[in-house]
Coordinates of C-alpha atoms and ligand atoms in Angstrom, one line a residue:
M288 CA -48.1 74.0 11.7
A289 CA -46.1 72.0 9.2
D290 CA -47.7 70.7 6.0
S291 CA -47.7 67.1 5.1
L292 CA -47.6 64.6 2.2
L293 CA -49.5 61.3 1.7
V294 CA -47.9 58.3 0.0
L295 CA -50.0 55.5 -1.3
N296 CA -49.0 52.0 -2.5
A297 CA -52.2 50.5 -3.8
G298 CA -52.2 46.7 -4.5
S299 CA -55.0 44.3 -5.5
S300 CA -56.5 43.9 -2.0
S301 CA -54.5 46.3 0.1
I302 CA -53.4 49.9 0.3
K303 CA -50.2 50.8 2.2
F304 CA -49.9 54.4 3.2
A305 CA -47.5 56.8 4.9
V306 CA -47.8 60.4 6.0
Y307 CA -44.8 62.7 6.1
R308 CA -44.4 66.1 7.7
V309 CA -42.7 68.6 5.3
G310 CA -40.1 71.1 6.4
G311 CA -38.6 72.9 3.4
S312 CA -37.2 70.0 1.4
E313 CA -36.9 67.7 4.4
L314 CA -39.3 65.0 5.3
S315 CA -40.1 63.3 8.6
L316 CA -42.4 60.3 9.0
K317 CA -45.6 61.0 10.9
T318 CA -47.3 57.6 10.5
K319 CA -47.5 54.5 8.4
G320 CA -50.4 52.1 8.0
Q321 CA -52.4 50.0 5.7
I322 CA -55.9 49.0 4.7
E323 CA -56.2 45.2 4.2
N324 CA -58.7 42.9 2.6
I325 CA -60.3 45.5 0.2
G326 CA -63.2 43.8 -1.5
G327 CA -64.0 41.9 1.7
Q328 CA -64.3 42.9 5.3
G329 CA -61.7 45.7 5.3
R330 CA -59.3 46.3 8.1
F331 CA -57.6 49.6 8.8
H332 CA -54.2 49.8 10.7
A333 CA -52.4 52.9 11.6
G334 CA -49.8 52.9 14.5
E335 CA -51.5 51.2 17.4
L336 CA -55.0 51.5 15.8
S337 CA -56.5 48.5 14.1
R338 CA -60.2 48.4 13.2
E339 CA -62.7 46.9 10.8
I340 CA -63.9 49.2 8.1
P341 CA -66.2 49.0 5.1
A342 CA -63.9 48.6 2.0
A343 CA -65.9 47.1 -0.9
N344 CA -63.4 48.8 -3.3
H345 CA -60.4 51.1 -3.3
A346 CA -62.6 54.2 -3.3
E347 CA -64.4 53.2 -0.2
A348 CA -61.1 52.3 1.5
L349 CA -59.6 55.6 0.6
A350 CA -62.7 57.5 1.8
H351 CA -62.1 56.0 5.2
L352 CA -58.4 57.0 5.1
K353 CA -59.4 60.6 4.1
G354 CA -61.8 60.8 7.1
W355 CA -59.1 59.4 9.4
L356 CA -56.6 62.0 8.1
Q357 CA -59.0 64.8 8.7
E358 CA -59.4 63.6 12.4
Q359 CA -55.7 64.0 13.0
D360 CA -55.1 67.4 14.3
D361 CA -51.4 67.8 13.7
L362 CA -51.1 67.1 10.0
G363 CA -51.5 70.7 8.7
D364 CA -52.4 71.0 5.1
L365 CA -52.0 68.0 2.9
L366 CA -49.9 69.2 -0.1
G367 CA -50.4 66.3 -2.3
V368 CA -50.3 62.5 -2.8
G369 CA -47.4 60.4 -4.1
H370 CA -48.5 57.1 -5.7
R371 CA -46.3 54.1 -6.4
V372 CA -46.8 53.1 -10.0
T373 CA -45.2 49.9 -11.2
H374 CA -44.8 50.6 -14.9
G375 CA -43.8 53.9 -16.5
G376 CA -43.1 52.3 -19.9
A377 CA -40.5 53.7 -22.2
N378 CA -41.7 57.3 -21.8
F379 CA -41.7 58.0 -18.1
S380 CA -38.1 58.2 -16.9
K381 CA -39.0 60.5 -13.9
P382 CA -41.9 61.0 -11.6
V383 CA -44.8 63.0 -13.1
L384 CA -47.7 65.1 -12.0
I385 CA -50.8 63.2 -13.0
D386 CA -53.4 64.5 -15.4
D387 CA -55.9 62.9 -17.7
K388 CA -53.3 62.5 -20.5
V389 CA -50.8 60.8 -18.2
L390 CA -53.4 58.5 -16.8
T391 CA -54.4 57.4 -20.3
E392 CA -50.8 56.6 -21.1
L393 CA -50.4 54.7 -17.9
R394 CA -53.5 52.6 -18.4
A395 CA -52.1 51.5 -21.8
L396 CA -49.3 49.8 -19.8
N397 CA -51.7 47.6 -17.8
P398 CA -51.0 44.5 -19.8
L399 CA -47.3 44.9 -19.0
A400 CA -47.8 44.6 -15.3
P401 CA -51.2 42.9 -14.8
L402 CA -50.7 42.1 -11.1
H403 CA -49.9 45.7 -10.1
Q404 CA -50.6 48.5 -12.6
P405 CA -54.4 48.3 -12.7
H406 CA -54.5 48.4 -8.8
N407 CA -52.0 51.3 -8.7
L408 CA -54.2 53.2 -11.0
S409 CA -57.4 52.4 -9.0
G410 CA -55.7 54.2 -6.1
I411 CA -55.1 57.2 -8.3
D412 CA -58.6 57.2 -9.7
A413 CA -60.1 57.1 -6.2
V414 CA -57.9 60.0 -4.9
R415 CA -58.7 62.1 -8.0
A416 CA -62.5 61.4 -7.7
A417 CA -62.5 62.3 -4.0
N418 CA -60.5 65.5 -3.9
D419 CA -58.5 68.0 -5.9
L420 CA -55.1 67.3 -4.3
P421 CA -52.3 67.1 -6.8
S422 CA -51.2 63.5 -7.4
V423 CA -47.7 62.4 -8.5
A424 CA -46.9 59.1 -10.1
C425 CA -43.5 57.6 -9.0
F426 CA -42.4 54.6 -11.1
D427 CA -40.6 51.3 -10.3
T428 CA -39.2 51.3 -13.8
A429 CA -37.8 54.9 -14.0
F430 CA -34.5 54.2 -12.1
H431 CA -33.5 51.8 -14.9
T432 CA -34.0 54.1 -17.9
T433 CA -30.3 55.0 -17.6
Q434 CA -29.3 51.6 -18.9
P435 CA -27.7 51.4 -22.3
E436 CA -29.8 50.2 -25.2
L437 CA -27.7 47.1 -25.6
V438 CA -28.8 46.0 -22.1
K439 CA -32.5 46.9 -22.8
R440 CA -32.7 44.8 -26.0
F441 CA -33.8 41.2 -26.5
A442 CA -32.4 39.3 -29.5
L443 CA -35.7 39.8 -31.3
P444 CA -36.5 41.7 -34.4
E445 CA -36.1 45.5 -34.2
R446 CA -39.8 46.2 -34.6
L447 CA -40.6 44.5 -31.3
Y448 CA -38.1 46.7 -29.5
R449 CA -39.7 49.8 -31.1
Q450 CA -43.1 48.5 -30.0
G451 CA -41.9 48.4 -26.4
V452 CA -40.8 44.7 -26.1
R453 CA -37.6 45.5 -24.1
R454 CA -36.1 45.0 -20.7
Y455 CA -37.5 47.7 -18.2
G456 CA -36.6 46.4 -14.8
F457 CA -38.5 47.0 -11.5
H458 CA -38.0 47.7 -7.8
G459 CA -36.6 51.0 -9.0
L460 CA -38.0 52.9 -6.0
S461 CA -36.1 50.6 -3.7
Y462 CA -32.9 51.0 -5.7
A463 CA -33.4 54.8 -5.9
Y464 CA -33.7 54.8 -2.1
I465 CA -30.5 52.8 -1.7
A466 CA -28.6 55.1 -4.1
H467 CA -29.9 58.1 -2.3
Y468 CA -28.9 56.6 1.1
L469 CA -25.4 55.8 -0.2
A470 CA -24.9 59.2 -1.7
R471 CA -25.7 60.8 1.6
E472 CA -24.2 58.4 4.1
L473 CA -21.5 56.5 2.3
P474 CA -20.3 58.5 -0.7
A475 CA -17.2 56.3 -1.3
V476 CA -19.4 53.2 -1.6
H477 CA -21.8 55.2 -3.8
G478 CA -19.0 56.0 -6.2
G479 CA -18.0 52.3 -6.7
K480 CA -19.5 49.1 -8.2
V481 CA -22.5 48.3 -6.1
L482 CA -24.7 45.3 -6.5
V483 CA -28.1 45.7 -4.7
A484 CA -30.1 42.5 -3.9
H485 CA -33.7 43.5 -3.3
L486 CA -35.0 40.2 -1.9
G487 CA -38.6 40.2 -0.8
N488 CA -41.7 38.4 -2.1
G489 CA -40.6 39.9 -5.4
A490 CA -36.9 39.8 -5.9
S491 CA -34.3 41.3 -8.2
L492 CA -30.7 42.6 -8.5
C493 CA -29.4 45.9 -9.7
A494 CA -25.9 46.6 -10.8
M495 CA -25.2 50.3 -10.0
V496 CA -22.2 52.4 -10.7
N497 CA -22.2 55.9 -9.3
G498 CA -25.8 55.4 -8.2
R499 CA -27.0 54.7 -11.8
S500 CA -28.5 51.5 -12.9
L501 CA -26.4 49.6 -15.5
E502 CA -28.4 46.4 -15.6
T503 CA -31.0 44.5 -13.6
S504 CA -32.1 40.9 -13.3
M505 CA -35.8 41.7 -14.1
G506 CA -36.8 42.5 -17.7
F507 CA -39.9 43.1 -19.6
S508 CA -42.1 41.8 -16.8
A509 CA -41.7 41.2 -13.1
L510 CA -41.2 37.5 -13.8
D511 CA -37.5 37.3 -15.0
G512 CA -34.3 36.8 -13.0
L513 CA -34.4 35.5 -9.4
C514 CA -36.8 32.9 -8.1
M515 CA -39.5 34.7 -6.1
G516 CA -42.3 33.9 -3.6
T517 CA -44.8 32.7 -6.2
R518 CA -43.0 33.8 -9.5
C519 CA -40.8 31.5 -11.5
G520 CA -37.9 33.8 -12.3
R521 CA -35.6 33.0 -15.2
I522 CA -37.1 30.3 -17.4
D523 CA -36.5 28.8 -20.8
P524 CA -39.3 30.3 -23.1
G525 CA -39.4 26.9 -24.7
V526 CA -41.2 25.7 -21.6
L527 CA -44.1 28.1 -22.4
L528 CA -44.3 26.9 -26.0
Y529 CA -44.5 23.3 -24.7
L530 CA -47.2 24.1 -22.2
M531 CA -49.3 25.9 -24.9
Q532 CA -48.8 23.2 -27.5
S533 CA -48.9 20.0 -25.4
E534 CA -51.0 21.0 -22.4
G535 CA -53.3 23.4 -24.2
M536 CA -52.6 26.2 -21.8
D537 CA -53.8 29.7 -22.8
A538 CA -52.5 33.1 -21.7
Q539 CA -54.6 33.2 -18.6
D540 CA -53.4 29.7 -17.5
L541 CA -49.8 30.7 -18.1
E542 CA -50.2 34.0 -16.2
D543 CA -51.7 32.1 -13.2
L544 CA -48.9 29.5 -13.3
L545 CA -46.0 31.8 -13.7
Y546 CA -47.1 34.6 -11.4
R547 CA -49.0 32.8 -8.7
Q548 CA -48.1 29.1 -8.5
S549 CA -44.4 29.0 -9.2
G550 CA -41.3 30.2 -7.4
L551 CA -40.7 29.1 -3.7
L552 CA -44.4 28.0 -3.5
G553 CA -44.2 25.9 -6.6
L554 CA -40.9 24.3 -5.7
S555 CA -41.8 23.5 -2.1
G556 CA -45.5 22.9 -2.2
V557 CA -45.3 24.3 1.3
G558 CA -45.6 28.0 0.9
S559 CA -44.1 31.2 -0.5
D560 CA -42.8 32.7 2.7
M561 CA -39.1 32.3 3.3
R562 CA -39.5 32.2 7.1
Q563 CA -42.0 29.3 6.8
L564 CA -39.6 27.4 4.4
L565 CA -36.6 27.8 6.7
E566 CA -38.6 26.4 9.6
S567 CA -40.2 23.5 7.6
P568 CA -38.9 20.0 8.0
E569 CA -40.0 19.1 4.4
P570 CA -37.1 18.3 2.0
S571 CA -39.0 20.2 -0.7
A572 CA -38.8 23.4 1.4
D573 CA -35.0 22.9 1.7
L574 CA -34.9 22.4 -2.1
A575 CA -36.8 25.7 -2.6
V576 CA -34.4 27.6 -0.4
N577 CA -31.4 26.0 -2.1
Y578 CA -32.8 26.9 -5.5
F579 CA -33.3 30.5 -4.4
V580 CA -29.7 30.7 -3.2
H581 CA -28.4 29.0 -6.3
Q582 CA -30.2 31.4 -8.6
L583 CA -29.0 34.3 -6.5
N584 CA -25.4 33.2 -6.9
R585 CA -25.9 32.7 -10.6
E586 CA -27.5 36.2 -11.2
V587 CA -24.9 37.9 -9.0
G588 CA -22.3 36.3 -11.3
A589 CA -24.0 37.7 -14.4
L590 CA -24.2 41.2 -13.0
A591 CA -20.7 41.1 -11.6
A592 CA -19.6 40.4 -15.2
T593 CA -21.6 43.5 -16.4
M594 CA -19.8 45.7 -13.9
G595 CA -16.4 44.1 -14.2
G596 CA -16.5 43.2 -10.5
I597 CA -18.3 44.2 -7.3
D598 CA -17.0 46.4 -4.6
T599 CA -20.1 46.3 -2.4
L600 CA -23.1 44.0 -2.2
V601 CA -26.2 45.4 -0.5
F602 CA -28.9 43.2 0.9
T603 CA -32.3 44.7 1.2
G604 CA -36.1 43.7 1.2
G605 CA -37.7 41.4 3.7
I606 CA -35.4 38.4 3.1
G607 CA -32.3 40.5 2.4
E608 CA -32.7 42.5 5.6
N609 CA -33.7 39.7 7.9
S610 CA -32.9 36.2 6.7
R611 CA -29.5 35.3 8.2
P612 CA -29.5 31.7 6.9
V613 CA -30.2 32.8 3.3
R614 CA -27.3 35.4 3.5
A615 CA -25.0 32.8 5.0
R616 CA -25.8 30.1 2.4
F617 CA -25.4 32.6 -0.4
A618 CA -22.0 33.7 1.0
K619 CA -20.8 30.1 1.1
Q620 CA -21.6 29.7 -2.6
A621 CA -20.2 33.1 -3.5
K622 CA -16.7 32.5 -2.2
W623 CA -15.5 32.5 -5.8
L624 CA -16.1 36.3 -5.8
G625 CA -13.8 36.7 -2.8
I626 CA -16.7 37.0 -0.4
T627 CA -16.2 36.1 3.2
I628 CA -19.0 36.6 5.6
D629 CA -18.6 37.5 9.3
A630 CA -20.9 34.9 10.9
T631 CA -21.3 36.9 14.1
A632 CA -22.1 40.2 12.3
N633 CA -24.5 38.3 10.1
D634 CA -26.3 36.7 13.1
N635 CA -26.5 40.1 14.7
N636 CA -28.0 41.6 11.5
A637 CA -25.2 44.2 11.6
S638 CA -25.0 46.9 8.9
V639 CA -21.7 45.4 7.6
I640 CA -21.7 41.6 7.6
S641 CA -18.5 40.8 5.6
A642 CA -15.3 39.8 7.3
P643 CA -12.5 42.4 7.3
G644 CA -10.5 40.6 4.5
S645 CA -13.5 40.1 2.2
R646 CA -12.8 41.3 -1.3
V647 CA -16.5 42.4 -1.6
E648 CA -18.0 44.3 1.3
L649 CA -21.4 43.0 2.3
R650 CA -23.9 45.5 3.7
V651 CA -27.5 45.3 5.0
I652 CA -29.5 48.4 4.3
P653 CA -33.3 48.5 5.1
T654 CA -35.1 49.9 2.1
D655 CA -37.7 52.7 2.3
E656 CA -39.7 52.9 -0.9
E657 CA -42.4 55.2 0.7
L658 CA -39.7 57.7 1.8
M659 CA -38.4 57.7 -1.8
I660 CA -41.9 58.3 -3.2
A661 CA -42.3 61.2 -0.7
H662 CA -39.0 62.8 -1.8
Q663 CA -39.8 62.4 -5.5
T664 CA -43.4 63.8 -4.9
L665 CA -42.2 66.8 -2.9
A666 CA -39.6 67.6 -5.6
I667 CA -42.3 67.6 -8.3
L668 CA -44.6 69.7 -6.2
Q669 CA -41.8 72.2 -5.4
D670 CA -40.8 72.2 -9.1
R671 CA -37.3 70.8 -8.3
E672 CA -35.4 68.1 -10.1
P673 CA -36.1 64.8 -8.3
D674 CA -33.1 62.8 -6.9
Ligands
ADP884 P1 -42.7 42.4 -0.6 O1 -41.9 42.1 -1.8 O2 -44.1 41.9 -0.6 O3 -42.6 43.9 -0.1 P2 -41.1 41.8 1.8 O4 -40.0 42.7 1.3 O5 -41.9 42.2 3.0 O6 -42.1 41.5 0.6 O7 -40.4 40.4 2.0 C1 -41.2 39.3 2.3 C2 -40.3 38.1 2.5 O8 -39.4 38.4 3.6 C3 -41.0 36.8 2.9 O9 -40.5 35.7 2.2 C4 -40.7 36.7 4.4 O10 -40.6 35.4 4.9 C5 -39.3 37.3 4.4 N1 -38.9 37.7 5.8 C6 -39.3 38.7 6.5 N2 -38.8 38.7 7.7 C7 -38.0 37.6 7.8 C8 -37.1 37.0 8.7 N3 -37.0 37.5 9.9 N4 -36.4 35.9 8.4 C9 -36.6 35.3 7.1 N5 -37.3 35.8 6.2 C10 -38.0 37.0 6.5

């Protein structure tokens, strides 16, 4: 019987998981699922199965997952667990086998990604406490470590750069998957100037040449760049000074405002979900969608300048893969780049949605971060260089 690998993506109140069968260096998906509402009445979903479970914390939720995995009779031996970890800081440019020293370093990065990192690490703690399987950390920042120093710097004093105040970039597992997919399936595209738009609840852009990250719209934190579901995106830092000085806001107030109350939610007052906004009759919902598209056009322009043009623009993430109106509105604004969308292909969610004469090819490629984590984890466990 084939062996298998478990992939975990632990968030504040949910854990997404995937199980892959391993055949040599190849992987095939066995099942995906998630545990929701950790900290309350937990719910476990896997394939057709959906049931309530006790899940007071990550450890209890993972104990349930472990029991369920043991009941599956065709998984063979579990070789290890790959974990999504948001921040690898300046030191982790590749996936890494987790030990106490690595965990200590990763915990020190908690303040840099307060919404994600502590929960990612809770998942790792729970797995390590419950069994002796090897755990591998796969980072959202690692893909961007190829960027030149000039791009990573802020115009701040040197000591702050040395201290780690620099642009890291995120969504790297999604970008690594797209690069991996292009290298395998579309090598000519992979070799060109590719702009990837990862548009989900979190959203960013990555300028890629030859499958390597040159620049991204996110920076030090997951707040910069595009407007997101509840995050503000690009903002004048003077606004933060004003809020502190004139409104008496402290760090906690600002974190709450910028991460949880802004973006599409803040602009619309209706919600953070793109589908909901597109269906809403409220003028503020339309304003939020227009703002999202305007910022997208603007950031695309910035990264097109970095690459000296764009050959291919890839849409991915929940909005990029599905939202025909957002892609159509963007294409209308991005005519200046020589972009012409094929309305029928866009409506059909085809893999190529640009018209034949378009100077930039527009593609839709569903991302698969879990598969990327599985590939990276397997490479580490097999002592190979990860993709
Ligand atoms: P996350 O960043 O949490 O992984 P996703 O990549 O799942 O998020 O993206 C979630 C976003 O995708 C939401 O704004 C949702 O409305 C949007 N989305 C998903 N499907 C559609 C669709 N069919 N049409 C428009 N938007 C969609």
